[in-house]
CSV table of C-alpha atoms in Angstrom, one decimal:
chain,number,residue,atom,x,y,z
B,1,ASN,CA,141.4,6.3,157.9
B,2,PHE,CA,138.6,8.8,158.3
B,3,HIS,CA,138.1,12.2,159.9
B,4,PRO,CA,135.8,11.8,162.9
B,5,HIS,CA,134.2,15.2,162.4
B,6,SER,CA,133.0,14.2,158.9
B,7,ILE,CA,130.7,11.5,160.1
B,8,GLN,CA,127.3,12.3,161.7
B,9,THR,CA,126.5,11.3,165.3
B,10,SER,CA,123.8,8.9,164.0
B,11,PHE,CA,126.4,7.1,162.0
B,12,LEU,CA,128.8,6.8,165.0
B,13,CYS,CA,125.9,5.0,166.8
B,14,LYS,CA,125.7,2.6,163.9
B,15,MET,CA,129.4,2.0,164.1
B,16,GLU,CA,129.1,1.0,167.8
B,17,GLN,CA,126.1,-1.1,167.1
B,18,TYR,CA,127.8,-3.1,164.3
B,19,ARG,CA,131.2,-3.2,166.1
B,20,TYR,CA,133.2,-2.5,163.1
B,21,SER,CA,136.9,-3.0,163.5
B,22,TYR,CA,137.7,-0.3,160.9
B,23,LEU,CA,135.9,2.2,158.7
B,24,VAL,CA,136.9,4.1,155.6
B,25,LEU,CA,134.9,7.2,154.7
B,26,ALA,CA,134.3,7.1,151.0
B,27,LYS,CA,133.0,10.2,149.2
B,28,GLY,CA,132.0,10.0,145.6
B,29,SER,CA,130.2,12.1,142.9
B,30,ARG,CA,126.9,10.2,143.2
B,31,SER,CA,126.6,9.3,146.8
B,32,ALA,CA,128.6,8.6,150.0
B,33,ALA,CA,129.5,5.1,151.2
B,34,GLU,CA,131.4,3.6,154.0
B,35,ILE,CA,133.2,0.3,154.2
B,36,GLY,CA,133.4,-1.6,157.4
B,37,SER,CA,134.3,-5.0,158.8
B,38,VAL,CA,132.4,-7.2,161.3
B,39,SER,CA,134.6,-10.2,162.1
B,40,THR,CA,134.9,-12.0,158.8
B,41,LYS,CA,132.1,-10.0,157.2
B,42,LYS,CA,132.6,-6.8,155.2
B,43,ASP,CA,129.8,-4.3,154.5
B,44,ILE,CA,129.4,-1.3,152.2
B,45,LEU,CA,127.2,1.2,154.1
B,46,ASP,CA,125.4,4.3,152.9
B,47,SER,CA,125.8,7.7,154.7
B,48,ALA,CA,123.1,6.8,157.1
B,49,GLY,CA,124.8,3.6,158.2
B,50,LYS,CA,122.4,1.3,156.3
B,51,VAL,CA,124.1,-1.8,154.8
B,52,ILE,CA,123.7,-1.8,151.0
B,53,GLN,CA,126.1,-4.6,150.2
B,54,SER,CA,127.7,-7.4,152.2
B,55,TYR,CA,130.7,-9.8,151.6
B,56,GLY,CA,131.5,-12.9,153.6
B,57,ALA,CA,134.6,-14.8,154.6
B,58,GLY,CA,137.5,-15.0,152.2
B,59,ILE,CA,136.6,-11.8,150.4
B,60,GLY,CA,138.6,-8.5,150.7
B,61,VAL,CA,137.1,-5.1,149.9
B,62,GLU,CA,139.2,-1.9,149.3
B,63,TYR,CA,137.9,1.5,148.5
B,64,LEU,CA,139.5,2.9,145.3
B,65,GLY,CA,137.8,6.3,145.3
B,66,GLU,CA,135.1,7.8,143.1
B,67,ASN,CA,132.4,5.3,144.2
B,68,ARG,CA,134.5,2.3,143.1
B,69,PHE,CA,135.5,-0.7,145.3
B,70,LEU,CA,138.0,-3.4,144.6
B,71,VAL,CA,136.6,-6.8,145.6
B,72,ARG,CA,139.0,-9.7,146.0
B,73,ASP,CA,137.4,-13.2,146.2
B,74,TYR,CA,140.1,-15.5,147.6
B,75,ASN,CA,137.6,-18.4,147.5
B,76,LYS,CA,137.9,-18.6,143.7
B,77,ASN,CA,140.5,-21.1,142.4
B,78,LYS,CA,141.6,-19.2,139.3
B,79,GLU,CA,143.6,-16.0,140.1
B,80,GLU,CA,142.3,-14.2,137.0
B,81,ASP,CA,138.7,-14.6,138.4
B,82,ARG,CA,139.4,-13.2,141.9
B,83,GLU,CA,139.4,-9.4,141.4
B,84,LYS,CA,136.7,-7.1,140.2
B,85,VAL,CA,135.7,-3.5,140.5
B,86,VAL,CA,132.2,-2.8,141.8
B,87,ASP,CA,130.1,0.3,142.6
B,88,GLU,CA,128.6,1.1,146.0
B,89,SER,CA,125.6,-1.2,145.3
B,90,GLY,CA,127.9,-4.1,144.6
B,91,GLU,CA,127.2,-4.1,140.8
B,92,THR,CA,130.3,-5.3,138.9
B,93,ILE,CA,131.7,-2.6,136.7
B,94,PHE,CA,134.7,-4.4,135.3
B,95,SER,CA,137.0,-7.3,136.1
B,96,ILE,CA,140.8,-7.3,136.6
B,97,GLY,CA,143.0,-10.2,135.3
B,98,GLY,CA,145.3,-12.0,137.7
B,99,THR,CA,148.4,-10.3,136.2
B,100,LYS,CA,147.1,-6.8,136.8
B,101,ASN,CA,147.0,-4.5,139.8
B,102,ILE,CA,144.8,-1.4,140.0
B,103,ARG,CA,145.7,1.7,142.0
B,104,LYS,CA,143.4,4.4,143.5
B,105,PHE,CA,141.1,6.5,141.2
B,106,SER,CA,141.8,10.2,141.0
B,107,GLU,CA,140.1,12.7,138.7
B,108,GLY,CA,138.2,10.0,136.8
B,109,MET,CA,141.2,7.7,136.1
B,110,ALA,CA,143.3,5.0,137.7
B,111,ALA,CA,146.6,3.5,136.7
B,112,ILE,CA,146.7,-0.3,136.3
B,113,TRP,CA,150.0,-2.2,136.5
B,114,THR,CA,150.3,-4.9,133.9
B,115,MET,CA,153.2,-7.2,132.8
B,116,GLU,CA,153.9,-4.7,129.9
B,117,GLY,CA,153.7,-1.6,132.0
B,118,ASP,CA,151.2,0.9,133.5
B,119,GLU,CA,148.1,2.0,131.6
B,120,PHE,CA,145.2,4.4,132.6
B,121,VAL,CA,141.6,3.3,132.7
B,122,ASP,CA,138.4,5.3,133.5
B,123,VAL,CA,135.9,4.5,136.2
B,124,ASP,CA,134.2,2.0,133.8
B,125,GLY,CA,137.4,0.1,133.1
B,126,ASN,CA,138.0,1.6,129.6
B,127,MET,CA,141.6,2.2,128.6
B,128,VAL,CA,142.0,6.0,128.3
B,129,PHE,CA,145.3,6.3,126.3
B,130,PRO,CA,146.9,3.8,123.9
B,131,GLU,CA,150.3,4.5,125.5
B,132,ILE,CA,151.7,2.1,128.2
B,133,TYR,CA,154.1,3.6,130.6
B,134,GLY,CA,157.0,2.1,132.6
B,135,LYS,CA,155.4,3.6,135.7
B,136,ALA,CA,152.5,6.0,136.4
B,137,GLU,CA,151.2,8.0,139.3
B,138,PRO,CA,147.6,9.3,139.9
B,139,PHE,CA,146.3,12.4,138.3
B,140,SER,CA,146.4,15.6,140.4
B,141,GLU,CA,145.2,19.0,139.2
B,142,GLY,CA,144.9,17.7,135.6
B,143,LEU,CA,148.4,16.2,135.3
B,144,ALA,CA,150.0,12.8,136.2
B,145,ALA,CA,153.6,11.9,136.7
B,146,VAL,CA,154.7,9.2,134.3
B,147,CYS,CA,157.9,7.3,133.4
B,148,PRO,CA,157.7,6.8,129.6
B,149,GLN,CA,159.1,3.6,128.2
B,150,ASN,CA,161.1,5.6,125.7
B,151,LEU,CA,162.7,9.0,125.8
B,152,ALA,CA,162.2,11.8,123.2
B,153,SER,CA,165.4,10.6,121.5
B,154,GLY,CA,163.8,7.2,121.0
B,155,GLU,CA,166.2,5.5,123.5
B,156,PRO,CA,164.8,3.2,126.2
B,157,ASN,CA,164.0,5.1,129.4
B,158,LEU,CA,164.7,2.1,131.7
B,159,GLY,CA,162.7,3.7,134.5
B,160,ALA,CA,165.2,6.5,135.0
B,161,TYR,CA,163.3,9.7,134.1
B,162,TRP,CA,159.9,11.1,134.8
B,163,GLY,CA,157.7,13.8,133.3
B,164,TYR,CA,154.0,14.7,133.3
B,165,ILE,CA,151.1,14.0,131.0
B,166,ASP,CA,147.7,15.9,130.7
B,167,LYS,CA,144.3,14.2,130.4
B,168,SER,CA,144.7,13.8,126.7
B,169,GLY,CA,147.8,11.7,127.2
B,170,ARG,CA,150.1,14.5,125.8
B,171,LEU,CA,153.5,14.7,127.5
B,172,VAL,CA,153.5,18.4,128.7
B,173,VAL,CA,156.6,18.2,130.9
B,174,PRO,CA,159.5,16.3,129.3
B,175,ALA,CA,160.7,13.2,131.0
B,176,LYS,CA,163.9,14.5,132.5
B,177,TYR,CA,163.5,14.3,136.3
B,178,GLU,CA,164.6,11.5,138.6
B,179,ALA,CA,161.5,11.6,140.6
B,180,CYS,CA,158.2,13.6,140.6
B,181,ARG,CA,155.5,14.3,143.1
B,182,PRO,CA,151.8,15.2,142.4
B,183,PHE,CA,150.8,18.8,141.8
B,184,ARG,CA,149.4,20.8,144.7
B,185,GLU,CA,148.3,24.4,144.4
B,186,GLY,CA,149.8,24.6,140.9
B,187,LEU,CA,153.3,23.4,141.9
B,188,ALA,CA,155.0,20.0,142.0
B,189,ALA,CA,158.2,18.9,143.7
B,190,VAL,CA,160.7,17.3,141.3
B,191,GLU,CA,164.2,15.8,141.7
B,192,SER,CA,167.1,16.6,139.5
B,193,ARG,CA,170.6,15.4,140.1
B,194,GLY,CA,169.8,14.5,143.6
B,195,LYS,CA,168.3,17.8,144.5
B,196,TRP,CA,164.6,18.8,144.9
B,197,GLY,CA,162.9,21.9,143.6
B,198,TYR,CA,159.5,22.9,142.2
B,199,ILE,CA,158.0,23.3,138.7
B,200,ASP,CA,154.7,24.8,137.5
B,201,LYS,CA,152.3,23.1,135.1
B,202,THR,CA,154.3,24.4,132.1
B,203,GLY,CA,157.4,22.7,133.3
B,204,ARG,CA,159.1,26.0,134.3
B,205,GLU,CA,161.3,25.6,137.4
B,206,VAL,CA,159.8,28.1,139.8
B,207,ILE,CA,162.1,27.1,142.6
B,208,PRO,CA,165.3,25.5,141.2
B,209,PRO,CA,166.4,22.2,142.6
B,210,GLN,CA,168.4,22.8,145.8
B,211,PHE,CA,166.9,20.8,148.7
B,212,GLY,CA,167.6,17.4,150.0
B,213,TRP,CA,163.8,16.7,150.3
B,214,ALA,CA,160.7,18.7,149.4
B,215,GLY,CA,157.0,18.2,150.3
B,216,TYR,CA,153.6,19.4,149.0
B,217,PHE,CA,152.4,23.0,149.1
B,218,TYR,CA,149.5,23.7,151.4
B,219,ASP,CA,148.0,27.2,151.9
B,220,GLY,CA,151.0,28.6,150.0
B,221,MET,CA,153.6,26.9,152.2
B,222,ALA,CA,155.7,23.7,152.0
B,223,PHE,CA,158.2,21.8,154.1
B,224,VAL,CA,161.7,21.3,152.7
B,225,GLN,CA,164.9,19.8,154.1
B,226,GLU,CA,168.6,20.7,153.5
B,227,LYS,CA,171.9,19.8,155.1
B,228,ASN,CA,173.2,22.4,157.6
B,229,ALA,CA,176.7,23.2,158.7
B,230,GLU,CA,176.7,20.3,161.1
B,231,ARG,CA,175.9,17.9,158.3
B,232,SER,CA,172.5,17.1,159.8
B,233,MET,CA,169.1,17.9,158.1
B,234,SER,CA,167.3,21.1,158.9
B,235,THR,CA,163.7,21.4,158.0
B,236,TRP,CA,162.3,24.7,156.8
B,237,VAL,CA,159.0,26.2,155.7
B,238,ILE,CA,159.2,28.0,152.4
B,239,ASP,CA,156.7,30.1,150.4
B,240,ARG,CA,155.9,29.8,146.7
B,241,THR,CA,159.1,31.8,145.8
B,242,GLY,CA,161.3,29.5,147.8
B,243,LYS,CA,161.9,32.0,150.6
B,244,LYS,CA,162.4,30.5,154.0
B,245,GLN,CA,159.7,31.5,156.5
B,246,GLN,CA,160.9,29.8,159.7
B,247,GLN,CA,163.0,27.0,160.9
B,248,LYS,CA,160.8,24.3,162.2
B,249,LEU,CA,163.1,21.6,163.5
B,250,VAL,CA,166.5,20.0,163.1
B,251,LEU,CA,167.1,16.3,162.6
B,252,LYS,CA,170.1,14.8,164.3
B,253,GLY,CA,170.5,11.1,164.3
B,254,ASN,CA,167.2,9.5,165.3
B,255,GLY,CA,166.0,12.6,167.3
B,256,LEU,CA,163.9,15.6,166.5
B,257,TYR,CA,165.0,19.0,168.0
B,258,TYR,CA,162.6,21.9,168.0
């Protein structure tokens, strides 16, 4: 899961030397690190390919982003002792109980699933907000999609509606959408009554829900899908106003038609 052009030639030689079965390029605010696997051995490497931390058989290592790695030690008998978050040097930052599951870090925070719901922690494992959400997605451009446990009316949400919080935990976009995607270039795709559209960071519907599917914006353009006259799905490229730019392909059955 890395872009080959982002790794120097000297590092590629190291990859051949160590015969890693996979590599993940990990960029952080303090330094770069790579994670690789040699048979049952797993190493954390620096950007020059030097091994700075190794783990043996029965231990899994996953990069969480922002110089944090999740280490799972399946050799331990107690489930609550198996998972911990470490930095690139292998130093333990915080431990995760057996009933919790941490997601990727983004913009200094990560959502952790618990038996009570999802909560946000910072890179040191400190709980950021007192609120616990029914579901939560990573932060993107300062906002995170969440499914509050209760609606504004006080009624239980039951996982039906999503909104967005800012980094203070304030709900800045009310929980009224059936699904939400992360913000990209100031816009986010949201689903309302089975149709997808786009909102800005104030919650204003810039492109009203009208599509069967909607993707992320990139360089001012996004892919969307809608049913055509033949009741199959047509895929279009739209601009930030929702105007169709060109028809890319038509989906019929299991085939793609350009």
